[in-house]
Coordinates of C-alpha atoms in Angstrom, one line a residue:
M1 CA -0.2 0.0 0.1
G2 CA 1.3 2.6 -1.2
T3 CA 1.9 6.4 0.8
K4 CA -0.8 7.9 -2.1
G5 CA -2.6 4.8 -1.2
I6 CA -4.4 1.9 -3.0
Y7 CA -3.9 2.4 -6.8
M8 CA -6.7 -0.1 -9.1
D9 CA -7.3 2.2 -12.4
N10 CA -4.6 0.4 -14.5
H11 CA -6.9 0.5 -17.4
A12 CA -6.2 3.9 -17.2
T13 CA -2.5 3.4 -17.3
T14 CA -0.3 1.2 -15.1
P15 CA 3.2 2.9 -13.4
V16 CA 6.6 1.7 -14.7
D17 CA 7.9 -1.3 -13.9
P18 CA 11.4 -0.7 -12.0
R19 CA 13.4 -2.8 -14.5
V20 CA 11.6 -0.7 -17.8
L21 CA 12.6 2.5 -16.2
A22 CA 16.4 0.8 -15.9
A23 CA 16.4 -0.2 -19.1
M24 CA 15.3 3.3 -20.1
L25 CA 17.9 5.2 -18.9
P26 CA 20.9 4.7 -20.5
Y27 CA 18.9 6.4 -23.3
F28 CA 18.7 9.5 -22.6
M29 CA 22.3 10.8 -21.5
E30 CA 25.4 8.3 -22.0
V31 CA 23.6 6.9 -25.6
F32 CA 21.6 9.5 -26.9
G33 CA 22.0 9.8 -31.0
N34 CA 19.2 10.1 -33.6
A35 CA 18.6 6.3 -34.7
A36 CA 18.2 7.9 -38.0
S37 CA 22.0 9.1 -38.2
R38 CA 23.9 6.4 -40.0
S39 CA 27.4 8.1 -40.4
H40 CA 28.3 7.5 -36.6
A41 CA 28.6 5.4 -33.7
F42 CA 26.5 7.8 -31.5
G43 CA 23.4 6.9 -34.6
W44 CA 24.5 3.3 -34.6
E45 CA 23.8 2.5 -31.3
A46 CA 20.1 3.6 -30.6
E47 CA 19.6 2.3 -33.9
K48 CA 20.4 -1.6 -32.4
A49 CA 18.5 -0.6 -29.4
V50 CA 15.0 0.3 -31.7
E51 CA 16.0 -2.7 -33.6
N52 CA 16.3 -5.1 -30.4
A53 CA 13.3 -3.3 -29.0
R54 CA 11.1 -3.5 -32.1
E55 CA 12.3 -7.9 -31.5
Q56 CA 10.9 -7.6 -28.6
V57 CA 7.5 -6.0 -29.5
A58 CA 7.2 -8.4 -32.4
R59 CA 8.1 -11.5 -30.3
L60 CA 5.0 -10.6 -27.2
V61 CA 2.6 -11.4 -30.4
G62 CA 3.9 -13.5 -32.6
A63 CA 4.9 -11.2 -35.4
R64 CA 7.8 -10.4 -37.9
A65 CA 9.9 -7.6 -36.2
K66 CA 9.9 -5.7 -39.4
D67 CA 6.4 -5.4 -39.3
I68 CA 6.7 -2.9 -36.0
V69 CA 6.1 0.8 -36.8
W70 CA 6.7 2.8 -34.1
T71 CA 4.2 5.6 -33.0
S72 CA 3.5 8.5 -30.5
G73 CA 1.0 5.6 -28.4
A74 CA -2.3 3.3 -29.3
T75 CA -4.2 6.9 -30.7
E76 CA -2.4 7.1 -33.1
S77 CA -2.0 4.1 -34.1
D78 CA -5.8 3.4 -34.1
N79 CA -5.9 6.8 -37.0
L80 CA -2.9 5.8 -38.9
A81 CA -4.4 2.2 -39.3
I82 CA -8.0 3.3 -39.8
Q83 CA -6.9 6.3 -41.8
G84 CA -3.9 4.6 -43.3
V85 CA -6.2 1.8 -44.8
V86 CA -8.8 4.1 -46.2
E87 CA -7.2 6.4 -47.9
F88 CA -4.5 3.7 -49.7
Y89 CA -7.4 1.1 -51.1
K90 CA -9.9 4.3 -51.5
D91 CA -9.9 2.9 -55.3
R92 CA -11.5 -0.2 -54.2
G93 CA -13.9 1.2 -51.8
N94 CA -14.9 3.4 -48.5
H95 CA -16.7 1.1 -46.5
V96 CA -15.5 0.3 -42.4
V97 CA -17.1 -1.4 -39.7
T98 CA -16.5 -1.3 -36.3
Q99 CA -19.0 -2.0 -32.8
V100 CA -20.8 1.1 -30.7
T101 CA -18.5 -0.3 -28.4
E102 CA -14.6 0.7 -29.1
H103 CA -12.2 3.0 -27.9
K104 CA -12.9 7.0 -28.4
A105 CA -9.5 6.6 -30.4
V106 CA -11.6 4.3 -33.2
L107 CA -15.0 5.8 -33.0
D108 CA -14.1 9.2 -33.3
T109 CA -11.4 8.4 -35.8
C110 CA -14.8 6.9 -37.8
R111 CA -16.6 9.9 -37.8
H112 CA -14.4 11.8 -39.2
L113 CA -13.4 10.1 -42.2
E114 CA -17.6 10.0 -42.3
R115 CA -18.1 13.9 -41.8
S116 CA -15.3 14.2 -44.3
G117 CA -16.8 12.4 -46.9
K118 CA -14.1 9.4 -47.3
A119 CA -15.7 6.6 -45.6
T120 CA -19.4 5.0 -44.7
V121 CA -19.2 3.4 -41.4
T122 CA -21.5 0.6 -39.3
Y123 CA -21.5 0.4 -35.3
L124 CA -22.3 -2.8 -34.6
P125 CA -24.5 -3.4 -31.5
V126 CA -23.1 -6.4 -29.2
D127 CA -24.9 -8.5 -26.8
R128 CA -25.8 -7.5 -22.9
Y129 CA -22.3 -9.1 -22.6
G130 CA -20.7 -7.0 -24.5
V131 CA -19.6 -9.0 -27.2
V132 CA -20.3 -8.6 -31.4
D133 CA -22.3 -11.0 -32.7
L134 CA -20.4 -12.7 -36.2
D135 CA -23.4 -13.2 -38.0
E136 CA -24.2 -9.4 -37.6
L137 CA -20.2 -8.5 -38.7
G138 CA -20.7 -10.9 -41.7
K139 CA -24.0 -9.5 -42.8
A140 CA -22.4 -6.3 -42.9
I141 CA -19.4 -6.7 -44.9
T142 CA -20.0 -5.5 -48.5
D143 CA -18.3 -5.7 -51.6
R144 CA -16.9 -1.5 -50.7
T145 CA -16.0 -2.9 -47.3
L146 CA -12.3 -1.8 -46.4
L147 CA -11.5 -2.9 -43.3
V148 CA -13.0 -4.6 -40.2
S149 CA -11.7 -2.8 -36.3
I150 CA -12.6 -4.3 -33.6
M151 CA -11.1 -3.9 -30.3
F152 CA -9.5 -6.9 -27.8
A153 CA -11.0 -6.6 -24.8
N154 CA -13.3 -3.4 -23.3
N155 CA -11.3 -0.8 -21.5
E156 CA -14.6 0.0 -19.2
V157 CA -16.4 -3.9 -19.2
G158 CA -13.2 -5.4 -20.0
T159 CA -15.5 -7.6 -22.5
C160 CA -12.6 -10.1 -25.0
Q161 CA -14.3 -10.7 -27.8
P162 CA -13.3 -13.9 -30.7
I163 CA -10.5 -12.4 -32.1
A164 CA -9.5 -15.2 -33.6
E165 CA -13.3 -16.3 -35.3
I166 CA -13.3 -12.1 -36.3
G167 CA -10.2 -12.9 -37.9
K168 CA -10.6 -15.7 -40.0
L169 CA -14.5 -14.0 -41.1
C170 CA -12.3 -11.4 -42.1
R171 CA -9.2 -13.3 -44.4
E172 CA -12.2 -15.5 -45.8
R173 CA -14.2 -12.4 -47.3
G174 CA -10.8 -10.8 -48.5
V175 CA -10.9 -7.5 -45.2
L176 CA -8.5 -6.5 -43.7
F177 CA -8.5 -6.7 -40.2
H178 CA -7.2 -4.0 -37.5
C179 CA -7.5 -5.4 -33.7
D180 CA -7.2 -2.1 -30.8
A181 CA -5.7 -4.8 -28.5
V182 CA -3.9 -1.8 -25.9
Q183 CA -6.0 -3.9 -23.7
G184 CA -4.7 -7.0 -22.0
A185 CA -2.2 -7.5 -24.4
A186 CA 0.5 -8.2 -21.3
L187 CA -2.1 -10.4 -19.9
L188 CA -3.2 -12.7 -22.3
P189 CA -2.1 -14.4 -25.6
L190 CA -1.9 -12.8 -28.6
D191 CA -0.4 -14.2 -32.1
V192 CA -1.2 -12.8 -35.5
E193 CA -1.0 -14.9 -37.5
A194 CA -3.1 -17.5 -35.6
M195 CA -5.6 -15.1 -35.5
C196 CA -5.6 -13.3 -38.6
I197 CA -4.9 -10.0 -37.6
D198 CA -3.7 -7.6 -40.5
L199 CA -3.3 -4.1 -38.2
M200 CA -2.6 -4.5 -34.4
S201 CA -2.5 -1.6 -32.1
L202 CA -0.2 -1.3 -28.8
S203 CA 0.6 1.3 -26.5
A204 CA 3.2 1.0 -23.7
H205 CA 1.8 2.7 -21.0
K206 CA -0.7 -0.3 -20.6
M207 CA 2.0 -2.8 -20.1
Y208 CA 4.6 -1.0 -17.5
G209 CA 6.4 1.1 -20.0
P210 CA 6.4 4.4 -20.3
K211 CA 3.8 6.8 -22.0
G212 CA 3.9 8.6 -25.4
V213 CA 5.3 5.7 -27.3
G214 CA 2.8 3.3 -28.8
A215 CA 3.8 0.8 -31.9
L216 CA 1.0 -0.6 -34.9
Y217 CA 1.4 -3.6 -36.2
V218 CA 1.4 -3.7 -40.1
R219 CA 1.4 -7.2 -41.9
S220 CA 3.7 -6.9 -44.7
K221 CA 3.2 -10.8 -46.1
G222 CA 0.0 -12.8 -46.9
P223 CA -1.4 -10.3 -46.8
R224 CA 0.2 -7.1 -47.4
V225 CA -0.9 -4.4 -46.4
R226 CA -0.6 -1.2 -47.4
L227 CA -1.2 2.2 -45.8
A228 CA -1.4 6.0 -46.6
P229 CA 0.4 8.3 -43.8
I230 CA -1.2 10.7 -42.1
I231 CA 2.3 11.9 -40.4
H232 CA 4.8 13.4 -42.9
G233 CA 8.5 14.8 -43.0
G234 CA 11.2 12.2 -43.5
G235 CA 9.9 8.8 -44.3
H236 CA 10.8 7.2 -41.4
E237 CA 9.4 3.5 -40.2
R238 CA 9.1 2.8 -43.9
G239 CA 7.3 5.2 -44.5
M240 CA 4.2 5.3 -43.0
R241 CA 5.2 7.3 -39.8
S242 CA 7.9 10.1 -40.0
G243 CA 9.5 11.7 -37.3
T244 CA 12.8 10.7 -34.9
L245 CA 12.0 7.4 -32.9
N246 CA 11.2 8.7 -29.2
V247 CA 14.7 6.3 -28.3
P248 CA 14.2 6.0 -25.1
G249 CA 10.3 5.4 -24.7
I250 CA 10.8 2.7 -27.5
V251 CA 13.5 0.6 -25.5
G252 CA 11.3 1.1 -22.3
M253 CA 8.6 -0.3 -24.4
G254 CA 10.7 -2.8 -25.6
K255 CA 11.4 -4.5 -21.8
A256 CA 7.6 -3.8 -20.8
A257 CA 6.8 -6.4 -24.1
E258 CA 9.4 -8.6 -23.0
I259 CA 8.3 -8.7 -18.8
A260 CA 5.2 -9.5 -20.6
K261 CA 5.5 -12.2 -22.9
A262 CA 7.9 -14.1 -20.2
S263 CA 5.7 -13.3 -17.4
M264 CA 2.0 -14.0 -19.1
A265 CA 0.9 -17.1 -17.4
D266 CA 2.5 -16.4 -14.0
E267 CA 0.9 -13.1 -13.9
T268 CA -2.7 -13.6 -15.6
Q269 CA -3.5 -16.6 -13.0
R270 CA -2.5 -14.2 -10.3
I271 CA -4.1 -11.2 -11.3
A272 CA -7.6 -13.0 -11.8
A273 CA -7.2 -14.7 -8.6
L274 CA -7.2 -10.8 -6.4
R275 CA -9.9 -9.8 -9.1
Q276 CA -11.7 -13.1 -8.0
R277 CA -11.4 -12.4 -4.3
L278 CA -12.3 -8.7 -4.5
Y279 CA -15.6 -10.0 -6.7
D280 CA -16.3 -12.7 -4.2
G281 CA -15.5 -9.9 -1.4
I282 CA -18.1 -7.1 -2.3
F283 CA -20.7 -9.7 -3.8
G284 CA -20.5 -11.4 -0.7
Q285 CA -21.2 -8.7 1.5
L286 CA -23.7 -6.4 -0.7
D287 CA -26.9 -6.8 -2.4
A288 CA -27.9 -4.8 -5.3
V289 CA -25.0 -5.0 -7.1
H290 CA -24.6 -6.2 -10.8
L291 CA -21.3 -7.4 -13.0
N292 CA -20.7 -5.4 -16.4
G293 CA -19.4 -7.2 -19.0
H294 CA -18.9 -11.0 -19.5
P295 CA -19.1 -13.5 -16.7
V296 CA -15.6 -15.4 -18.4
H297 CA -14.2 -13.8 -21.5
R298 CA -12.6 -10.7 -20.0
H299 CA -9.7 -9.0 -19.0
P300 CA -8.2 -10.9 -16.4
G301 CA -7.8 -7.4 -14.4
N302 CA -10.7 -6.3 -15.0
L303 CA -14.7 -5.7 -12.5
N304 CA -16.7 -3.4 -13.3
V305 CA -19.9 -3.5 -10.8
S306 CA -23.0 -1.4 -10.7
F307 CA -23.7 -0.4 -7.5
A308 CA -27.7 0.3 -7.1
Y309 CA -29.1 2.8 -5.0
V310 CA -25.7 4.8 -5.3
E311 CA -24.4 7.7 -7.1
G312 CA -21.6 6.2 -8.8
E313 CA -19.9 10.0 -8.1
S314 CA -20.7 9.4 -4.7
L315 CA -18.9 6.0 -4.0
L316 CA -15.4 7.0 -6.3
M317 CA -15.5 10.3 -4.0
G318 CA -15.8 8.8 -0.7
L319 CA -13.4 6.4 -1.8
N320 CA -10.4 8.4 -3.3
G321 CA -11.1 10.7 0.0
S322 CA -12.6 13.8 -1.8
V323 CA -15.1 13.6 0.7
H324 CA -15.2 11.1 4.4
A325 CA -18.6 10.8 6.5
L326 CA -17.0 10.9 9.8
A327 CA -13.8 13.2 10.2
A328 CA -11.9 9.7 11.5
S329 CA -11.6 8.0 7.7
A330 CA -9.5 11.1 6.9
S331 CA -6.2 9.4 7.8
L332 CA -7.6 6.1 5.1
P333 CA -5.8 6.0 2.6
P334 CA -7.6 6.6 -0.8
I335 CA -8.1 4.1 -3.0
A336 CA -7.4 5.3 -7.1
V337 CA -10.6 3.8 -9.4
S338 CA -12.7 5.2 -11.9
S339 CA -16.2 6.0 -12.3
G340 CA -18.9 4.4 -15.0
S341 CA -19.7 8.0 -15.8
A342 CA -17.7 10.7 -17.8
C343 CA -17.9 14.5 -17.5
T344 CA -18.7 16.2 -20.5
S345 CA -19.7 20.1 -20.1
A346 CA -22.0 20.5 -17.3
T347 CA -23.6 17.3 -16.4
L348 CA -23.0 13.2 -16.0
E349 CA -23.3 11.4 -19.4
P350 CA -23.8 7.3 -18.9
S351 CA -21.2 5.7 -19.7
Y352 CA -22.1 4.6 -23.4
V353 CA -20.3 1.4 -23.0
L354 CA -22.6 0.5 -20.1
K355 CA -25.6 1.8 -21.9
A356 CA -24.4 -0.5 -25.2
L357 CA -25.2 -3.1 -22.9
G358 CA -28.6 -2.2 -22.5
V359 CA -27.7 -0.9 -18.5
G360 CA -30.1 1.5 -17.9
E361 CA -28.9 4.9 -17.2
D362 CA -29.2 4.9 -13.2
L363 CA -27.5 1.6 -13.1
A364 CA -25.2 3.0 -15.6
H365 CA -24.9 5.8 -12.9
T366 CA -24.0 3.4 -10.5
S367 CA -21.1 1.3 -11.8
I368 CA -17.4 1.5 -10.1
R369 CA -14.4 0.0 -12.9
F370 CA -11.6 -1.3 -11.0
G371 CA -8.5 -1.8 -12.8
L372 CA -5.4 -4.4 -10.9
G373 CA -2.5 -4.7 -12.1
R374 CA 0.8 -6.1 -11.8
F375 CA 1.7 -3.9 -8.2
N376 CA -1.3 -5.0 -6.2
T377 CA -1.1 -7.3 -3.9
Q378 CA -4.3 -9.5 -1.6
E379 CA -3.9 -6.6 1.5
D380 CA -4.7 -4.1 -1.5
V381 CA -7.8 -6.3 -2.5
D382 CA -9.2 -7.1 0.7
Y383 CA -8.7 -2.7 2.5
V384 CA -10.7 -1.8 -1.3
I385 CA -13.3 -4.5 0.0
E386 CA -13.6 -2.9 3.5
R387 CA -14.0 0.6 2.6
V388 CA -16.3 -0.5 -0.9
V389 CA -18.6 -2.3 1.8
A390 CA -18.1 0.6 4.4
E391 CA -19.2 3.3 2.1
V392 CA -21.9 1.7 -0.3
R393 CA -23.6 0.9 2.5
R394 CA -23.1 4.5 4.4
L395 CA -24.2 6.0 1.0
R396 CA -27.3 4.2 1.6
D397 CA -28.4 4.4 4.5
L398 CA -28.1 8.4 2.7
S399 CA -30.8 6.6 -0.2
P400 CA -34.7 6.7 1.0
L401 CA -35.1 5.1 -2.7
Y402 CA -32.7 2.0 -0.9
E403 CA -35.5 2.1 2.0
M404 CA -38.0 1.9 -0.2
A405 CA -36.7 -1.2 -1.9
K406 CA -35.4 -3.0 0.5
E407 CA -39.5 -2.5 2.2
G408 CA -40.8 -3.8 -1.8
I409 CA -41.8 -1.5 -3.2
D410 CA -41.5 -1.8 -6.8
L411 CA -39.8 2.2 -7.5
G412 CA -40.4 1.7 -11.5
T413 CA -44.4 1.7 -10.6
V414 CA -44.0 4.8 -8.1
A415 CA -46.2 7.6 -9.4
W416 CA -43.2 10.4 -8.8
Q417 CA -44.6 14.1 -7.7
R418 CA -42.9 16.9 -9.9
E419 CA -43.5 20.5 -8.9

């Protein structure tokens, strides 16, 4: 338990692993060359480090090293994959298929292409667990479809999609398949060959590496994928992504990938066990709580829970120390988690992902996302259980709705008086 409290927001970002930091440090001052400087040893050393990292990331996902393109992060990777395909293959078609629960980096890119008239986009619905229907996907593909973009593991509810089946379907239909694999790449096995993935987005800071660096896998063979660049100037990264490479960050991402590959089996099992302990502790002591996302096919560190009759933001503030009902609680270590609501303008809007799963607005406003990671312990989990149970009970004691529900009153039939 750190001095700042318990960190359980590992889907937002992860702390840099000390082993990653140690690998990066020499490349700030000792080996500081530009990897594109090929006329002296300073550049040669930097280039060697970059190529080693390329190998490390490639091994994590079963790819060829030459197919890894460095970017500034997964948002850029998503943009490059989607916009790059649409622009390069515009003579073949203009249709993209994705799903309504994708990350905003995919959804906003698709909407930009729609507004600019460059593409038409089909947004597939998902079932109550957040899984896309393969039959619906097949029906959505037309002779104008260039690309299908479906994420690996959802960043809010943790649901994992049937990526191998989706990839096979796309391959059979002659359509390129892009997968945003940011969530879960460090904990769940990925193989671009076995899963028929043609483009895949990765981010260092979601696998205990530094922020500001990512990668895009771009298949070069069987089939070869071509992209139009979205950043111009110098022709770096096989002409797909110009710009001086962030050598320390790339070294860090490579080391993070290497560690993830080596520790994946044990780490996944340990984190999944912690997640189950958290689930059992919360669901065993509280009523009217609901799991969001798939009960089995989900990210091992993700637990998204709706606490009925409790405002999610109030629970969040109670856990992170923003508000306390009792003065004695002010000394309790805070807990960093995420709410299922996003602050937009002056109102709190329910998560679009939860709405897509069919979660009602009332329940969507009560959701909390717990993201467990490498540095969480059983002690952390037990403390979080204790605090969550206490805060939910405290807030429900203040809720007339909870009292009415306990008395058996169907709140859906209550005629509320309006002034």
